[in-house]
Short mmCIF file of C-alpha atoms and ligand atoms in Angstrom, two decimals:
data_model
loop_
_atom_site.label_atom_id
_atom_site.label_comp_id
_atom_site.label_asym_id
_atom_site.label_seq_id
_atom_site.Cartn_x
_atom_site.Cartn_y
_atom_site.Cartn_z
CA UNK A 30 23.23 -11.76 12.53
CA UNK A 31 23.97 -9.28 10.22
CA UNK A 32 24.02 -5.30 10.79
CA UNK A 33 23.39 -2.28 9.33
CA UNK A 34 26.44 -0.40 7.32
CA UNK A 35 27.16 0.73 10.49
CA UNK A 36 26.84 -1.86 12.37
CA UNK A 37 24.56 -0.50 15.11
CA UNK A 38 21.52 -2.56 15.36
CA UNK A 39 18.06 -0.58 15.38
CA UNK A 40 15.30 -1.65 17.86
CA UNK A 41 12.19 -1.43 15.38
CA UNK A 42 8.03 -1.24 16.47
CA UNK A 43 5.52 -1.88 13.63
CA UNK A 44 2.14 -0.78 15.27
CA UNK A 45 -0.06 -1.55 11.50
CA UNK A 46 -0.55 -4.73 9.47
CA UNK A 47 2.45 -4.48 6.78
CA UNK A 48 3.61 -7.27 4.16
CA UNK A 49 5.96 -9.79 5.84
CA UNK A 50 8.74 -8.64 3.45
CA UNK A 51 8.99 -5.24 5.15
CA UNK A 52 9.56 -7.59 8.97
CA UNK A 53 11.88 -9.77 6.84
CA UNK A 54 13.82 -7.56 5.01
CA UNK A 55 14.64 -4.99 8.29
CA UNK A 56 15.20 -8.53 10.03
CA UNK A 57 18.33 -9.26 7.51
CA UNK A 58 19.83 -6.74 8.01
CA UNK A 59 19.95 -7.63 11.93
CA UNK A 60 17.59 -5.12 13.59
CA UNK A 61 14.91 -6.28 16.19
CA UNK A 62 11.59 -6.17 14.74
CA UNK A 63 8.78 -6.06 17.35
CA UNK A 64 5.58 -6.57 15.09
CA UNK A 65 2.49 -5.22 16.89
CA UNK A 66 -0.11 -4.84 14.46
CA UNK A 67 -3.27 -4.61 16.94
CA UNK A 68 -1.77 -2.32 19.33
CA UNK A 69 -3.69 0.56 21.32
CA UNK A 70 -3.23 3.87 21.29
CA UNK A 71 -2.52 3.71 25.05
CA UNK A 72 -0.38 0.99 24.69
CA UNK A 73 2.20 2.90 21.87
CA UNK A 74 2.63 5.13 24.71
CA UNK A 75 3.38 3.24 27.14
CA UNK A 76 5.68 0.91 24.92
CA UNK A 77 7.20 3.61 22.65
CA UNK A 78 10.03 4.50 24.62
CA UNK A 79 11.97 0.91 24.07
CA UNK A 80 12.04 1.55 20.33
CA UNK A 81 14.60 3.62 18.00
CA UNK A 82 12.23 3.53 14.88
CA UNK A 83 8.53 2.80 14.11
CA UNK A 84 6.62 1.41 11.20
CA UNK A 85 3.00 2.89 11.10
CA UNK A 86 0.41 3.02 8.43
CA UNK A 87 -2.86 5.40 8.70
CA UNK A 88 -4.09 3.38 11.91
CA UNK A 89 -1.84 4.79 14.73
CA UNK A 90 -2.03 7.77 15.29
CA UNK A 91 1.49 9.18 16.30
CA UNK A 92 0.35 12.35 18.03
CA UNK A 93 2.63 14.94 19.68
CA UNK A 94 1.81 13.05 23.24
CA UNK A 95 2.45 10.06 21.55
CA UNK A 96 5.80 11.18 20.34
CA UNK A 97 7.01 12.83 23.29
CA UNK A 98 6.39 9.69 25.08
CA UNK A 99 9.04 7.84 22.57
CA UNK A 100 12.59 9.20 23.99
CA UNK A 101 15.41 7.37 21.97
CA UNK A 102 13.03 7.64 18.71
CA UNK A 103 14.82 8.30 15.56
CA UNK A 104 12.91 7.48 12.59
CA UNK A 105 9.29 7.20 11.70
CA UNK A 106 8.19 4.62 9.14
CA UNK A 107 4.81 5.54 7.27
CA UNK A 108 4.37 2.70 5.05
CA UNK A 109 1.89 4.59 3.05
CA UNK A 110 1.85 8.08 1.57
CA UNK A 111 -0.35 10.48 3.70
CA UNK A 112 1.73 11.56 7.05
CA UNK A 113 -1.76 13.45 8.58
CA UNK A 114 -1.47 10.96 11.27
CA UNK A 115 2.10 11.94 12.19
CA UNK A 116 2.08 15.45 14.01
CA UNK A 117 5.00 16.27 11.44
CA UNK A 118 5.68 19.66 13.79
CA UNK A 119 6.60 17.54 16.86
CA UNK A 120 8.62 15.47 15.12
CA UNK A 121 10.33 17.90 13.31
CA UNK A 122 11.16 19.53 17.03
CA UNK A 123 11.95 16.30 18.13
CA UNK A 124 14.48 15.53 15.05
CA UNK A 125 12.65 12.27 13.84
CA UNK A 126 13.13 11.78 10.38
CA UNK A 127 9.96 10.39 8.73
CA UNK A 128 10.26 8.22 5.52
CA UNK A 129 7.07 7.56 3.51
CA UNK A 130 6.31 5.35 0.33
CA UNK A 131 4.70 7.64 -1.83
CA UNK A 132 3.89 6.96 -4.84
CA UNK A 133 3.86 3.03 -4.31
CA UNK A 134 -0.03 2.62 -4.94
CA UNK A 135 -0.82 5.12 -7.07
CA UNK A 136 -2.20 2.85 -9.33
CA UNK A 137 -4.54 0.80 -6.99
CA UNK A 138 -6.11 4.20 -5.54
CA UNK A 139 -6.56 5.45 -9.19
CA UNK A 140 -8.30 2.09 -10.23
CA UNK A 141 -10.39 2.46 -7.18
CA UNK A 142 -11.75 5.68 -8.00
CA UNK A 143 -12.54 4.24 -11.31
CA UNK A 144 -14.31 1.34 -9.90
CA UNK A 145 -16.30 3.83 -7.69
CA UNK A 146 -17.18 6.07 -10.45
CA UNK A 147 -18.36 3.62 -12.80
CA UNK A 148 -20.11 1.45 -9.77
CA UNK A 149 -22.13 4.57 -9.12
CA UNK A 150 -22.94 5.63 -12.31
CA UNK A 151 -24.35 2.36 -13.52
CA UNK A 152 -26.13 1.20 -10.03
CA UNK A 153 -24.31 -1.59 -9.82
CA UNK A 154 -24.33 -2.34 -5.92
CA UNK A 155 -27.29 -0.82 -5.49
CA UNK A 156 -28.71 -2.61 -7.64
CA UNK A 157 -27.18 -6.36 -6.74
CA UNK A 158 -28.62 -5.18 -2.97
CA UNK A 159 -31.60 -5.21 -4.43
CA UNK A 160 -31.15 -8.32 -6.14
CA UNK A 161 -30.08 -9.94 -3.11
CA UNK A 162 -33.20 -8.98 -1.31
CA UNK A 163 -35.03 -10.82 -4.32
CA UNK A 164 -35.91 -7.66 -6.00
CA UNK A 165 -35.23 -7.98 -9.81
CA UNK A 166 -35.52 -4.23 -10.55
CA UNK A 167 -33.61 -1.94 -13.22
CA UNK A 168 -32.38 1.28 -12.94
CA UNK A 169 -31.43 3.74 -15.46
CA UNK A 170 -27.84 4.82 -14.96
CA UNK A 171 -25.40 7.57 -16.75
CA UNK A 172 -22.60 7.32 -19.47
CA UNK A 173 -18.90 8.33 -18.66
CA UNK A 174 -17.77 9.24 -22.05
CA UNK A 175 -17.81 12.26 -23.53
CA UNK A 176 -18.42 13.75 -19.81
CA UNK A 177 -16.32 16.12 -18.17
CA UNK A 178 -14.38 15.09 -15.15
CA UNK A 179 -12.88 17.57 -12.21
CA UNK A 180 -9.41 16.74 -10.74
CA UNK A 181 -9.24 18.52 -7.56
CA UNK A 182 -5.56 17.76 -6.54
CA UNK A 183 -3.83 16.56 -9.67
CA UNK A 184 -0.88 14.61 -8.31
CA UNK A 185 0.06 11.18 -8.71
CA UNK A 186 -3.31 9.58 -8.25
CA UNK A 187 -5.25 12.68 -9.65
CA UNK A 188 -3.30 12.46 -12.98
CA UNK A 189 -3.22 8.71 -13.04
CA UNK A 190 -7.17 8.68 -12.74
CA UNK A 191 -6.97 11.95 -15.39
CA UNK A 192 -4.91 9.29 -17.73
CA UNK A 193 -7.71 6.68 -17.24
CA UNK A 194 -10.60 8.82 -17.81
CA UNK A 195 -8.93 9.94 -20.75
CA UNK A 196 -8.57 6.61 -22.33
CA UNK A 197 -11.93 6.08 -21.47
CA UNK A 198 -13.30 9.56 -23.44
CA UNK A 199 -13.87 11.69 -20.49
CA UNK A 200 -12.78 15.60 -20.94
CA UNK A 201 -10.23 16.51 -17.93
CA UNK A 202 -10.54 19.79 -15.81
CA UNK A 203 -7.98 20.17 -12.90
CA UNK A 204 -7.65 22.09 -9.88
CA UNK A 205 -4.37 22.24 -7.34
CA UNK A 206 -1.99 25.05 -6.13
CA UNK A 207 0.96 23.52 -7.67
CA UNK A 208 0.32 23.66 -11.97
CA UNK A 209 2.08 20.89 -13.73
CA UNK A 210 1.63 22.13 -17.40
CA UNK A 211 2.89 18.73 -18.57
CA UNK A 212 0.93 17.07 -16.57
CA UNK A 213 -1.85 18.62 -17.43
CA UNK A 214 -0.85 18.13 -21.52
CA UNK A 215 -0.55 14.85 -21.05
CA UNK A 216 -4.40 14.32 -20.51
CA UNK A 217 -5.21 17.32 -22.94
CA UNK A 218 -6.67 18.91 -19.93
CA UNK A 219 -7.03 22.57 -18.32
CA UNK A 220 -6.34 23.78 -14.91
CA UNK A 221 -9.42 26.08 -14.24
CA UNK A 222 -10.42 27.58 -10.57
CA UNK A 223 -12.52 25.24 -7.98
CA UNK A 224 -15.67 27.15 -8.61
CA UNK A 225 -15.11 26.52 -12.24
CA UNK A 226 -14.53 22.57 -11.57
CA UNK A 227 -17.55 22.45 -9.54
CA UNK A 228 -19.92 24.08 -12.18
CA UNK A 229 -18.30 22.26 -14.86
CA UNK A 230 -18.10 18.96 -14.13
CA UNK A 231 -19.90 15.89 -14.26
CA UNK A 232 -17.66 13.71 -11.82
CA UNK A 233 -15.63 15.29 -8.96
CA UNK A 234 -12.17 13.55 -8.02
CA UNK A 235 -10.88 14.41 -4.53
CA UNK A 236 -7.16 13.28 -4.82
CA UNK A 237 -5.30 15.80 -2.09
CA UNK A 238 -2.45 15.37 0.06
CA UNK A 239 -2.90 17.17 3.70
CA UNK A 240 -1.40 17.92 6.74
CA UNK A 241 -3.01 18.58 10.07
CA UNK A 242 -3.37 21.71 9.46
CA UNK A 243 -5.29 21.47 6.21
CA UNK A 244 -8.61 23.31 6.16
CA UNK A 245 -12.18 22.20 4.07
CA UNK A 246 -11.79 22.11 0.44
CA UNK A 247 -15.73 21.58 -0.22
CA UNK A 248 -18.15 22.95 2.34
CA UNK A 249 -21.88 24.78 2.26
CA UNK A 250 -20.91 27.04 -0.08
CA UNK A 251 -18.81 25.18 -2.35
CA UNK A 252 -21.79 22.87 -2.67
CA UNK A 253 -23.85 25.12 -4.19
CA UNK A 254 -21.45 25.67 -6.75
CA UNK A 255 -21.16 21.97 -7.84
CA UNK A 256 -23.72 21.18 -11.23
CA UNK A 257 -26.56 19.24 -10.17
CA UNK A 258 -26.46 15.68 -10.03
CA UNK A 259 -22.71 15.33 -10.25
CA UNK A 260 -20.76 12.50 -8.99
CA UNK A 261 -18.18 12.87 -6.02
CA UNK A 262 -15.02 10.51 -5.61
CA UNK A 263 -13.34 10.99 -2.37
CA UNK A 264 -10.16 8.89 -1.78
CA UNK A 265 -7.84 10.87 0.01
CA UNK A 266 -8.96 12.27 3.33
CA UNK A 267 -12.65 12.55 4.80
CA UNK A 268 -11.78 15.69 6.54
CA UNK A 269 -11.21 17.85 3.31
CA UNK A 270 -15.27 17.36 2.88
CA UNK A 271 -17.46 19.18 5.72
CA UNK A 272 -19.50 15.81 6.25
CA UNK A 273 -22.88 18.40 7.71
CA UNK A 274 -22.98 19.71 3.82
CA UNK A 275 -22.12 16.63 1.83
CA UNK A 276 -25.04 14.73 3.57
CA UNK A 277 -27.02 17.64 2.78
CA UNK A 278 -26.39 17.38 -0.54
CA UNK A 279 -27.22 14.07 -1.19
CA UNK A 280 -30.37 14.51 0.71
CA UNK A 281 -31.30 17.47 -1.92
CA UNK A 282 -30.14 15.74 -4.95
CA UNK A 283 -27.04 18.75 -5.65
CA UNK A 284 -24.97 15.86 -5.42
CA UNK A 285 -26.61 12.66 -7.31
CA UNK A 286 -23.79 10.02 -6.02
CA UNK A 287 -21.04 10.01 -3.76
CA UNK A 288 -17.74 7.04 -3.59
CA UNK A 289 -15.30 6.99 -1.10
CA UNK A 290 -12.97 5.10 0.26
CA UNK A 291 -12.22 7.30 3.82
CA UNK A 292 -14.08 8.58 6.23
CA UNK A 293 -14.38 10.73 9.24
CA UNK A 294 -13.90 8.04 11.88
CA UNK A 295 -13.20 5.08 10.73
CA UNK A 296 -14.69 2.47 11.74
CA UNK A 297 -17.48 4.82 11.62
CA UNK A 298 -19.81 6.22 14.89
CA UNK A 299 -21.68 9.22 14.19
CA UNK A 300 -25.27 9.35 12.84
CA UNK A 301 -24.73 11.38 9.78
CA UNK A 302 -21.82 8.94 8.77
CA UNK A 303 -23.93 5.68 9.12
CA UNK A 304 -26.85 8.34 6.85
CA UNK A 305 -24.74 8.80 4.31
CA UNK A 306 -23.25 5.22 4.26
CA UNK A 307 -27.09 3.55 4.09
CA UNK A 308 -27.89 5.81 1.61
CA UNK A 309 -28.93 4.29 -2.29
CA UNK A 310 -26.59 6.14 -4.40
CA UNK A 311 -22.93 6.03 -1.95
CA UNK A 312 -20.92 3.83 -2.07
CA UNK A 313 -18.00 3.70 0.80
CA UNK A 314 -15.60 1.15 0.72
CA UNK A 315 -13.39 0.84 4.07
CA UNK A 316 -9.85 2.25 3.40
CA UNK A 317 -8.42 -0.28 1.40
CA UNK A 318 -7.51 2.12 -1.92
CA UNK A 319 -3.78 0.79 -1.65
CA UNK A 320 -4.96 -2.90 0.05
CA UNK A 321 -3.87 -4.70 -3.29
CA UNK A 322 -0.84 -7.36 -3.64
CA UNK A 323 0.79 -5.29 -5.97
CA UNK A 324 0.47 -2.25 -4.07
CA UNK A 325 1.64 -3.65 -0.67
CA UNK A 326 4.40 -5.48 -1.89
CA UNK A 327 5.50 -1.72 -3.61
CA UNK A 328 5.11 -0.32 -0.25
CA UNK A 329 6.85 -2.37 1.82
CA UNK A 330 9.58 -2.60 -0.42
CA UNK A 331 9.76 1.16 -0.58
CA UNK A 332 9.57 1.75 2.81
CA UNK A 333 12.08 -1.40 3.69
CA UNK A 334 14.37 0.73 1.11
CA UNK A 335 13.55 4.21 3.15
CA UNK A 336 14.15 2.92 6.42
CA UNK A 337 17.46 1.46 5.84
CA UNK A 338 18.76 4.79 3.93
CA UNK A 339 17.44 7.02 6.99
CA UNK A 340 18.97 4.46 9.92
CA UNK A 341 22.03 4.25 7.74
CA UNK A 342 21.93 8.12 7.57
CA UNK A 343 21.09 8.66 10.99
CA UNK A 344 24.40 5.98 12.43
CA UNK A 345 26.59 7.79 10.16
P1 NAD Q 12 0.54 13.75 -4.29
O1 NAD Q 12 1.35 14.45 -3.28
O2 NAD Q 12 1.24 13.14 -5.46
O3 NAD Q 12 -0.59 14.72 -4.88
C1 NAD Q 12 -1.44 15.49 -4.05
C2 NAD Q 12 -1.74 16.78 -4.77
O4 NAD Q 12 -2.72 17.48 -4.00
C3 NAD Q 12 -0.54 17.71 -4.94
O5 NAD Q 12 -0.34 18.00 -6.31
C4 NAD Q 12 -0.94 18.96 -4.14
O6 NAD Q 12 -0.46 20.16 -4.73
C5 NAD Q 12 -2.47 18.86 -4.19
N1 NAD Q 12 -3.17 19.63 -3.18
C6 NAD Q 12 -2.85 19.80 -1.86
N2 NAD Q 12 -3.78 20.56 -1.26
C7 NAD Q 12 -4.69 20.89 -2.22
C8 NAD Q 12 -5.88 21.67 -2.21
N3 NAD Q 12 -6.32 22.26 -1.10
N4 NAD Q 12 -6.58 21.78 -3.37
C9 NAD Q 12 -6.16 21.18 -4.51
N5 NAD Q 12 -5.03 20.43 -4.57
C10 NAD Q 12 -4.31 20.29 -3.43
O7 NAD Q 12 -0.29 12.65 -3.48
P2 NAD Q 12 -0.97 11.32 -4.07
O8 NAD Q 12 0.03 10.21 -4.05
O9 NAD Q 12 -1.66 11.66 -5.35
O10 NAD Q 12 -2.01 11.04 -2.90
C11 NAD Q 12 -3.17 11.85 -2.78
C12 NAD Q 12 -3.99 11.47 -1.56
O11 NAD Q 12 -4.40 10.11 -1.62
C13 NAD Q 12 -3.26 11.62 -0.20
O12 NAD Q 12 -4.11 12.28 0.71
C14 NAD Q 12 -3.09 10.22 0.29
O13 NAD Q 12 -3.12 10.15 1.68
C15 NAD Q 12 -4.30 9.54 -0.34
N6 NAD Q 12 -4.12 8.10 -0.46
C16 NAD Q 12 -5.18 7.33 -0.10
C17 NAD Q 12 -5.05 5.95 -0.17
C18 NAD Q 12 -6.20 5.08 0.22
O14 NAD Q 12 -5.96 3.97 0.69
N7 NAD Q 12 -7.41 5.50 0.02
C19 NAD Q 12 -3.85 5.37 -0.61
C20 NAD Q 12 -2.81 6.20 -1.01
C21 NAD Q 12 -2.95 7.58 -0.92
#
């Protein structure tokens, strides 16, 4: 069996689905992999404490309880990018160092908010529902180019969906706290304020990062602001959109489609969720913006990478 560079074998708990390179590759290098991809909530707790490192992706949900319950814990795996399911303050107090893989499926999430845009502006699953049913009906839809679209968070995925649109003749408009004129240059764009996004554009991109602590981007008021009959694209977090007003304004046309790949609970249980997911012009697809071969092969191999450096670091 071989060990790590210091020779201390790791005892490691993945609690998602990952690729089998990620079990493989910590395998090698002679730590004890414990792969529990269907694991309960109440069952990380009870289990947690047996493990110096654990592999999550946006699944388990490693809460302060959660956390606390994990003496011995050392390092936190998020094969993914977003860390809003890893109460970052506790395991900051705690001294858990938490790796990520950001940036390995930028490409996949920008490709699905693409697909989303141009599925909703042309009808297309709507319309092959109806098809199914045996209805052979047409629908007019709406042109992309030459339309304006609204970045709001203009990171890796935001500019990589920017660079699409671009190619495609969209005009780009961009909204985040952190201005990256070259960024920006690189899809002849403009950072303007949210309230000028909203009334400007024709498709909305939601690309933000958040913590826990991250308040509503787009509520009541914000709705009103958005020009009537735009297109939304969420595929970062549901919880940046108050769900109350978005179903609102689909229900009063403000909005005239809405793609997403996230929602509030997911699987989904409340009524306005299952609304807005029966509803002719949305189109919700269930988390799987990074679930590509390409992208899950660059995650685990980032994370594999990550993991090692941060045991390695930690044995020192
Ligand atoms: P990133 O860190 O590269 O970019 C996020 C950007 O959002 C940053 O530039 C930040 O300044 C900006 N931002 C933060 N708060 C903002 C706010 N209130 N208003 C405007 N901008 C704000 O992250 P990324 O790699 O582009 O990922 C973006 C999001 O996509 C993350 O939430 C991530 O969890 C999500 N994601 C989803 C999937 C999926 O499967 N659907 C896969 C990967 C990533």
């Amino acid at each position: 069996m071989n060990t790590d560079a210091n020779g201390k074998t790791m005892r490691i708990l993945i609690s998602d689905p990952v690729e089998r390179s990620l079990i493989t590759g910590l395998e090698e290098k002679g730590h004890l992999v414990d792969y529990r991809p269907d694991l309960s909530q109440g069952q990380l707790t009870e289990i947690l404490h047996g493990y110096d490192a654990v592999v999550v992706r946006s699944r388990t949900k490693l809460t302060s309880e959660v956390l606390h319950s994990g003496q011995g814990l050392q390092v936190i795996g998020r094969a993914g990018i977003g860390t809003d399911n890893i109460d970052m303050g506790a395991a900051e107090d705690l001294q858990i160092k938490v790796v990520t893989a950001a940036g390995s499926s930028t490409d996949s999430v920008a490709e699905l908010n693409l697909a989303l845009l141009i599925d909703i502006a042309r009808r297309i699953n709507f319309l092959n529902r109806q098809l199914r049913e045996g209805k052979f009906v047409k629908a007019t839809g709406t042109e992309i180019f030459g339309k304006t679209a609204g970045m709001i968070g203009f990171g890796r995925i935001g500019f990589q969906t920017a660079n699409y649109l671009k190619a495609l003749g969209l005009g780009i408009l961009a909204f985040d706290p952190y201005e990256s004129a070259e960024l920006i240059g690189k899809v002849s764009g403009k950072y303007v304020s949210l309230d000028e996004l909203l009334e400007k554009s024709d498709f909305i991109f939601i690309s933000v990062t958040i913590s826990k602590d991250s308040g509503e981007i787009l509520g009541e008021e914000k709705f009103g602001k958005v020009k009537k009959g735009a297109i939304l694209i969420n595929t970062s977090r549901a919880e940046v959109v108050n769900l109350d007003a978005l179903v609102k304004a689909m229900r009063d046309g403000r909005l005239g489609g809405y793609g997403a790949d996230v929602l509030w609970t997911e699987p989904p249980d409340s009524p306005l969720e299952k609304e807005l997911i029966s509803m002719d012009n949305v189109i919700i697809t269930p988390h799987i913006g990074a679930q590509t071969n390409e992208a899950q092969k660059r995650v685990a191999k980032m994370t594999l990478e990550n993991m090692l450096k941060a045991m390695e670091e930690i044995n020192r």
